[in-house]
Amino acid sequence: MSGCVEEFPSIVVTEILSYLTWNEKLNATQAVPSWKPHLRTPAAWPLVCYCSEGEENVYFVKEKRANLLICFKIYGKYMRHIDLAFGYKTGRSGLQILNAIANYCPNVQSFHFVPQENPGAESPAETRLTRSDVVAVCSILSNCKQLSNVGIISPIILWSNSPGTNLILELCSANVANKVTELELISGSLLDHDGYLKLLREFTGLKKLMVRREKINNEILLTLVKNGLQEITLYQDEELALVDAQQLGEKLWNDILKINPKFRVDLILQYILVIKDSFITNMPLRSLVLDDLVNIVTKGVIDHLVTYYNETLESFTYTNLYLENFESGDSRLPAALVTMVKKCQHLHTLRYGFPLSSTSILLLAKARKLRELTIPAVEVSYEMDWEVQEDWDIDFWQWLEANCKSEPLLENAVSELLGFRWQLFYENFNYLTFERNLGLNL
């Protein structure tokens, strides 16, 4: 069998290697030494992804990083796309990896960097980049001339600290801010920062931005859109000052859509009061997350969303992990959700963390072939709680009545409607569980 493997044609070996992770590639060439020359081609390295480090025992991380360092030094010139996410503090080994990318990967076209995947696990002092780390990241952007896609994701930055450790400031100082195409600034990225982030205007290559709502104003956002920004995620977890609330109004969105009709907004609202006025009528809202609000979302709010965002809304998440007194919610909400699913023509994801009957779930699945429908099992009641609607015939009524009686019947019926194996959700229900780009410690 080993002989057969060694005799595979070059094109076959390269294709096989392209599907393996960087670590599997190294293991494969150790097992079949004749494959090693086939690693010396870009086709064998479509993507190098180093992530999920935090899920491993810290004692094995040292060896894993050492192997990655060797990999960059030997095969770096063949790599085109690198995603790097540390699960523990960067340290000496992480710095060596960053320097290796800068020095041995001259042809890389895409580089995404997450300084630490779980920034809430340790104190800011433990997770911040050092001056040397920052210099190394800037060197990657400076040395790798073919970079066209750069993501800087969730750096921990203390703005009152030494400027040399502030990655955002140093990217500007090194004249490489224009190379960043994706920037995610979580709350930990803005420690001790006051006022608006005016320096965002220096990131002239941005296509995608995530930032706290109060850190951006009309002038900054309009400048970014003129420079090519295509989408923005706005996060808000406290009530805005009046001067901030007056920013990003109806006129701005009109101006933005004239520049880029396809511009989209993702909105995350948490721990605040939400009413209809919270949603500007012509904001091109693509994704909305409402999490642990201080009030109940009413049918009127849902109807407002449907009226003004039916052509743009693709994802809707409404969860409430802590405010148990509000569990019952607005009794008209299930019907409003069904209307939302029917009328929002591009909606593909619905996550709902409040009590919901099995009948309502069947109606949601029947209304649209969603890609994702997430309902916590603990919130489901198995009952026929809807009155007969005008557009229901006797067969449909009987179908509802037959499939709403138990969990297995419900799951099988929804699976048939959606076209994939669907099950109720049994883990802790919070939007952080679901979104990678939205699911960091904001």
PDB file of N, CA and C in Angstrom, residues 134-192:
ATOM      1  N   VAL A 134       3.982  44.490  18.039  1.00  0.00           N
ATOM      2  CA  VAL A 134       3.411  45.512  17.164  1.00  0.00           C
ATOM      3  C   VAL A 134       4.345  45.792  15.986  1.00  0.00           C
ATOM      4  N   VAL A 135       5.631  45.906  16.266  1.00  0.00           N
ATOM      5  CA  VAL A 135       6.615  46.124  15.197  1.00  0.00           C
ATOM      6  C   VAL A 135       6.574  44.976  14.198  1.00  0.00           C
ATOM      7  N   ALA A 136       6.433  43.747  14.709  1.00  0.00           N
ATOM      8  CA  ALA A 136       6.412  42.574  13.830  1.00  0.00           C
ATOM      9  C   ALA A 136       5.190  42.586  12.918  1.00  0.00           C
ATOM     10  N   VAL A 137       4.029  42.948  13.453  1.00  0.00           N
ATOM     11  CA  VAL A 137       2.816  43.007  12.635  1.00  0.00           C
ATOM     12  C   VAL A 137       2.958  44.079  11.552  1.00  0.00           C
ATOM     13  N   CYS A 138       3.492  45.232  11.943  1.00  0.00           N
ATOM     14  CA  CYS A 138       3.717  46.296  10.961  1.00  0.00           C
ATOM     15  C   CYS A 138       4.703  45.857   9.883  1.00  0.00           C
ATOM     16  N   SER A 139       5.686  45.051  10.269  1.00  0.00           N
ATOM     17  CA  SER A 139       6.671  44.554   9.301  1.00  0.00           C
ATOM     18  C   SER A 139       6.029  43.621   8.288  1.00  0.00           C
ATOM     19  N   ILE A 140       5.074  42.814   8.732  1.00  0.00           N
ATOM     20  CA  ILE A 140       4.367  41.931   7.797  1.00  0.00           C
ATOM     21  C   ILE A 140       3.675  42.763   6.719  1.00  0.00           C
ATOM     22  N   LEU A 141       2.969  43.803   7.161  1.00  0.00           N
ATOM     23  CA  LEU A 141       2.241  44.643   6.207  1.00  0.00           C
ATOM     24  C   LEU A 141       3.191  45.426   5.305  1.00  0.00           C
ATOM     25  N   SER A 142       4.377  45.717   5.822  1.00  0.00           N
ATOM     26  CA  SER A 142       5.350  46.475   5.040  1.00  0.00           C
ATOM     27  C   SER A 142       6.146  45.589   4.092  1.00  0.00           C
ATOM     28  N   ASN A 143       6.569  44.414   4.570  1.00  0.00           N
ATOM     29  CA  ASN A 143       7.442  43.543   3.781  1.00  0.00           C
ATOM     30  C   ASN A 143       6.707  42.739   2.718  1.00  0.00           C
ATOM     31  N   CYS A 144       5.478  42.347   3.009  1.00  0.00           N
ATOM     32  CA  CYS A 144       4.733  41.480   2.094  1.00  0.00           C
ATOM     33  C   CYS A 144       4.006  42.354   1.067  1.00  0.00           C
ATOM     34  N   LYS A 145       4.669  42.626  -0.039  1.00  0.00           N
ATOM     35  CA  LYS A 145       4.213  43.613  -1.017  1.00  0.00           C
ATOM     36  C   LYS A 145       2.950  43.196  -1.754  1.00  0.00           C
ATOM     37  N   GLN A 146       2.627  41.895  -1.764  1.00  0.00           N
ATOM     38  CA  GLN A 146       1.469  41.441  -2.522  1.00  0.00           C
ATOM     39  C   GLN A 146       0.190  41.388  -1.688  1.00  0.00           C
ATOM     40  N   LEU A 147       0.254  41.828  -0.442  1.00  0.00           N
ATOM     41  CA  LEU A 147      -0.923  41.796   0.425  1.00  0.00           C
ATOM     42  C   LEU A 147      -2.050  42.642  -0.158  1.00  0.00           C
ATOM     43  N   SER A 148      -3.213  42.037  -0.300  1.00  0.00           N
ATOM     44  CA  SER A 148      -4.389  42.769  -0.770  1.00  0.00           C
ATOM     45  C   SER A 148      -5.572  42.600   0.174  1.00  0.00           C
ATOM     46  N   ASN A 149      -5.399  41.705   1.155  1.00  0.00           N
ATOM     47  CA  ASN A 149      -6.480  41.437   2.110  1.00  0.00           C
ATOM     48  C   ASN A 149      -5.859  41.263   3.490  1.00  0.00           C
ATOM     49  N   VAL A 150      -6.108  42.218   4.389  1.00  0.00           N
ATOM     50  CA  VAL A 150      -5.524  42.183   5.735  1.00  0.00           C
ATOM     51  C   VAL A 150      -6.614  42.404   6.767  1.00  0.00           C
ATOM     52  N   GLY A 151      -6.726  41.475   7.690  1.00  0.00           N
ATOM     53  CA  GLY A 151      -7.686  41.617   8.778  1.00  0.00           C
ATOM     54  C   GLY A 151      -6.985  41.711  10.121  1.00  0.00           C
ATOM     55  N   ILE A 152      -7.288  42.750  10.876  1.00  0.00           N
ATOM     56  CA  ILE A 152      -6.786  42.885  12.253  1.00  0.00           C
ATOM     57  C   ILE A 152      -8.007  42.736  13.156  1.00  0.00           C
ATOM     58  N   ILE A 153      -8.037  41.648  13.910  1.00  0.00           N
ATOM     59  CA  ILE A 153      -9.259  41.250  14.598  1.00  0.00           C
ATOM     60  C   ILE A 153      -9.082  41.316  16.112  1.00  0.00           C
ATOM     61  N   SER A 154      -9.808  42.202  16.760  1.00  0.00           N
ATOM     62  CA  SER A 154      -9.953  42.266  18.216  1.00  0.00           C
ATOM     63  C   SER A 154      -8.647  42.415  18.989  1.00  0.00           C
ATOM     64  N   PRO A 155      -7.774  43.325  18.625  1.00  0.00           N
ATOM     65  CA  PRO A 155      -6.583  43.550  19.460  1.00  0.00           C
ATOM     66  C   PRO A 155      -6.985  44.198  20.783  1.00  0.00           C
ATOM     67  N   ILE A 156      -6.286  43.841  21.848  1.00  0.00           N
ATOM     68  CA  ILE A 156      -6.510  44.482  23.147  1.00  0.00           C
ATOM     69  C   ILE A 156      -5.576  45.671  23.235  1.00  0.00           C
ATOM     70  N   ILE A 157      -6.147  46.879  23.402  1.00  0.00           N
ATOM     71  CA  ILE A 157      -5.335  48.093  23.382  1.00  0.00           C
ATOM     72  C   ILE A 157      -5.732  49.007  24.537  1.00  0.00           C
ATOM     73  N   LEU A 158      -4.758  49.392  25.325  1.00  0.00           N
ATOM     74  CA  LEU A 158      -4.952  50.390  26.375  1.00  0.00           C
ATOM     75  C   LEU A 158      -4.410  51.706  25.847  1.00  0.00           C
ATOM     76  N   TRP A 159      -5.309  52.634  25.528  1.00  0.00           N
ATOM     77  CA  TRP A 159      -4.919  53.850  24.820  1.00  0.00           C
ATOM     78  C   TRP A 159      -4.129  54.820  25.685  1.00  0.00           C
ATOM     79  N   SER A 160      -4.197  54.669  26.992  1.00  0.00           N
ATOM     80  CA  SER A 160      -3.410  55.527  27.876  1.00  0.00           C
ATOM     81  C   SER A 160      -2.010  54.973  28.092  1.00  0.00           C
ATOM     82  N   ASN A 161      -1.727  53.817  27.506  1.00  0.00           N
ATOM     83  CA  ASN A 161      -0.429  53.181  27.672  1.00  0.00           C
ATOM     84  C   ASN A 161       0.571  53.744  26.654  1.00  0.00           C
ATOM     85  N   SER A 162       1.790  53.248  26.693  1.00  0.00           N
ATOM     86  CA  SER A 162       2.831  53.676  25.764  1.00  0.00           C
ATOM     87  C   SER A 162       2.373  53.515  24.324  1.00  0.00           C
ATOM     88  N   PRO A 163       2.525  54.526  23.486  1.00  0.00           N
ATOM     89  CA  PRO A 163       2.077  54.453  22.087  1.00  0.00           C
ATOM     90  C   PRO A 163       2.681  53.291  21.313  1.00  0.00           C
ATOM     91  N   GLY A 164       3.877  52.882  21.683  1.00  0.00           N
ATOM     92  CA  GLY A 164       4.534  51.803  20.947  1.00  0.00           C
ATOM     93  C   GLY A 164       3.812  50.481  21.019  1.00  0.00           C
ATOM     94  N   THR A 165       2.906  50.316  21.987  1.00  0.00           N
ATOM     95  CA  THR A 165       2.158  49.064  22.115  1.00  0.00           C
ATOM     96  C   THR A 165       0.756  49.175  21.527  1.00  0.00           C
ATOM     97  N   ASN A 166       0.419  50.318  20.960  1.00  0.00           N
ATOM     98  CA  ASN A 166      -0.907  50.540  20.385  1.00  0.00           C
ATOM     99  C   ASN A 166      -0.850  50.202  18.896  1.00  0.00           C
ATOM    100  N   LEU A 167      -1.372  49.034  18.553  1.00  0.00           N
ATOM    101  CA  LEU A 167      -1.263  48.549  17.184  1.00  0.00           C
ATOM    102  C   LEU A 167      -1.924  49.499  16.186  1.00  0.00           C
ATOM    103  N   ILE A 168      -3.062  50.067  16.543  1.00  0.00           N
ATOM    104  CA  ILE A 168      -3.780  50.948  15.611  1.00  0.00           C
ATOM    105  C   ILE A 168      -2.952  52.202  15.316  1.00  0.00           C
ATOM    106  N   LEU A 169      -2.413  52.812  16.363  1.00  0.00           N
ATOM    107  CA  LEU A 169      -1.579  54.003  16.168  1.00  0.00           C
ATOM    108  C   LEU A 169      -0.328  53.679  15.367  1.00  0.00           C
ATOM    109  N   GLU A 170       0.273  52.539  15.651  1.00  0.00           N
ATOM    110  CA  GLU A 170       1.535  52.195  14.985  1.00  0.00           C
ATOM    111  C   GLU A 170       1.326  51.819  13.522  1.00  0.00           C
ATOM    112  N   LEU A 171       0.183  51.243  13.201  1.00  0.00           N
ATOM    113  CA  LEU A 171      -0.115  50.979  11.792  1.00  0.00           C
ATOM    114  C   LEU A 171      -0.173  52.280  11.010  1.00  0.00           C
ATOM    115  N   CYS A 172      -0.732  53.304  11.656  1.00  0.00           N
ATOM    116  CA  CYS A 172      -0.785  54.625  11.013  1.00  0.00           C
ATOM    117  C   CYS A 172       0.611  55.233  10.910  1.00  0.00           C
ATOM    118  N   SER A 173       1.379  55.151  11.995  1.00  0.00           N
ATOM    119  CA  SER A 173       2.728  55.726  12.005  1.00  0.00           C
ATOM    120  C   SER A 173       3.641  55.060  10.985  1.00  0.00           C
ATOM    121  N   ALA A 174       3.441  53.754  10.765  1.00  0.00           N
ATOM    122  CA  ALA A 174       4.276  53.006   9.817  1.00  0.00           C
ATOM    123  C   ALA A 174       3.773  53.119   8.386  1.00  0.00           C
ATOM    124  N   ASN A 175       2.716  53.913   8.186  1.00  0.00           N
ATOM    125  CA  ASN A 175       2.136  54.124   6.855  1.00  0.00           C
ATOM    126  C   ASN A 175       1.667  52.830   6.194  1.00  0.00           C
ATOM    127  N   VAL A 176       1.132  51.913   6.998  1.00  0.00           N
ATOM    128  CA  VAL A 176       0.592  50.667   6.445  1.00  0.00           C
ATOM    129  C   VAL A 176      -0.887  50.489   6.799  1.00  0.00           C
ATOM    130  N   ALA A 177      -1.497  51.504   7.422  1.00  0.00           N
ATOM    131  CA  ALA A 177      -2.921  51.412   7.768  1.00  0.00           C
ATOM    132  C   ALA A 177      -3.777  51.218   6.524  1.00  0.00           C
ATOM    133  N   ASN A 178      -3.309  51.741   5.399  1.00  0.00           N
ATOM    134  CA  ASN A 178      -4.072  51.638   4.154  1.00  0.00           C
ATOM    135  C   ASN A 178      -4.168  50.207   3.639  1.00  0.00           C
ATOM    136  N   LYS A 179      -3.331  49.296   4.165  1.00  0.00           N
ATOM    137  CA  LYS A 179      -3.368  47.904   3.733  1.00  0.00           C
ATOM    138  C   LYS A 179      -4.431  47.086   4.471  1.00  0.00           C
ATOM    139  N   VAL A 180      -4.957  47.616   5.558  1.00  0.00           N
ATOM    140  CA  VAL A 180      -5.943  46.880   6.360  1.00  0.00           C
ATOM    141  C   VAL A 180      -7.298  46.962   5.663  1.00  0.00           C
ATOM    142  N   THR A 181      -7.864  45.801   5.349  1.00  0.00           N
ATOM    143  CA  THR A 181      -9.169  45.757   4.680  1.00  0.00           C
ATOM    144  C   THR A 181     -10.297  45.372   5.641  1.00  0.00           C
ATOM    145  N   GLU A 182      -9.943  44.752   6.769  1.00  0.00           N
ATOM    146  CA  GLU A 182     -10.948  44.375   7.771  1.00  0.00           C
ATOM    147  C   GLU A 182     -10.414  44.711   9.157  1.00  0.00           C
ATOM    148  N   LEU A 183     -11.212  45.439   9.929  1.00  0.00           N
ATOM    149  CA  LEU A 183     -10.783  45.867  11.261  1.00  0.00           C
ATOM    150  C   LEU A 183     -11.926  45.642  12.241  1.00  0.00           C
ATOM    151  N   GLU A 184     -11.666  44.846  13.276  1.00  0.00           N
ATOM    152  CA  GLU A 184     -12.643  44.617  14.331  1.00  0.00           C
ATOM    153  C   GLU A 184     -12.104  45.193  15.635  1.00  0.00           C
ATOM    154  N   LEU A 185     -12.805  46.180  16.156  1.00  0.00           N
ATOM    155  CA  LEU A 185     -12.413  46.810  17.408  1.00  0.00           C
ATOM    156  C   LEU A 185     -13.482  46.540  18.450  1.00  0.00           C
ATOM    157  N   ILE A 186     -13.203  45.607  19.351  1.00  0.00           N
ATOM    158  CA  ILE A 186     -14.121  45.283  20.426  1.00  0.00           C
ATOM    159  C   ILE A 186     -13.903  46.261  21.573  1.00  0.00           C
ATOM    160  N   SER A 187     -14.674  46.102  22.644  1.00  0.00           N
ATOM    161  CA  SER A 187     -14.522  47.009  23.788  1.00  0.00           C
ATOM    162  C   SER A 187     -13.097  46.991  24.328  1.00  0.00           C
ATOM    163  N   GLY A 188     -12.477  45.810  24.336  1.00  0.00           N
ATOM    164  CA  GLY A 188     -11.104  45.701  24.821  1.00  0.00           C
ATOM    165  C   GLY A 188     -10.088  46.366  23.915  1.00  0.00           C
ATOM    166  N   SER A 189     -10.507  46.714  22.704  1.00  0.00           N
ATOM    167  CA  SER A 189      -9.619  47.430  21.781  1.00  0.00           C
ATOM    168  C   SER A 189      -9.632  48.927  22.038  1.00  0.00           C
ATOM    169  N   LEU A 190     -10.537  49.375  22.904  1.00  0.00           N
ATOM    170  CA  LEU A 190     -10.754  50.815  23.077  1.00  0.00           C
ATOM    171  C   LEU A 190     -10.673  51.230  24.537  1.00  0.00           C
ATOM    172  N   LEU A 191      -9.878  50.510  25.316  1.00  0.00           N
ATOM    173  CA  LEU A 191      -9.738  50.823  26.735  1.00  0.00           C
ATOM    174  C   LEU A 191      -9.125  52.209  26.915  1.00  0.00           C
ATOM    175  N   ASP A 192      -9.798  53.052  27.702  1.00  0.00           N
ATOM    176  CA  ASP A 192      -9.341  54.423  27.988  1.00  0.00           C
ATOM    177  C   ASP A 192      -9.374  55.336  26.763  1.00  0.00           C
TER     178      ASP A 192
END
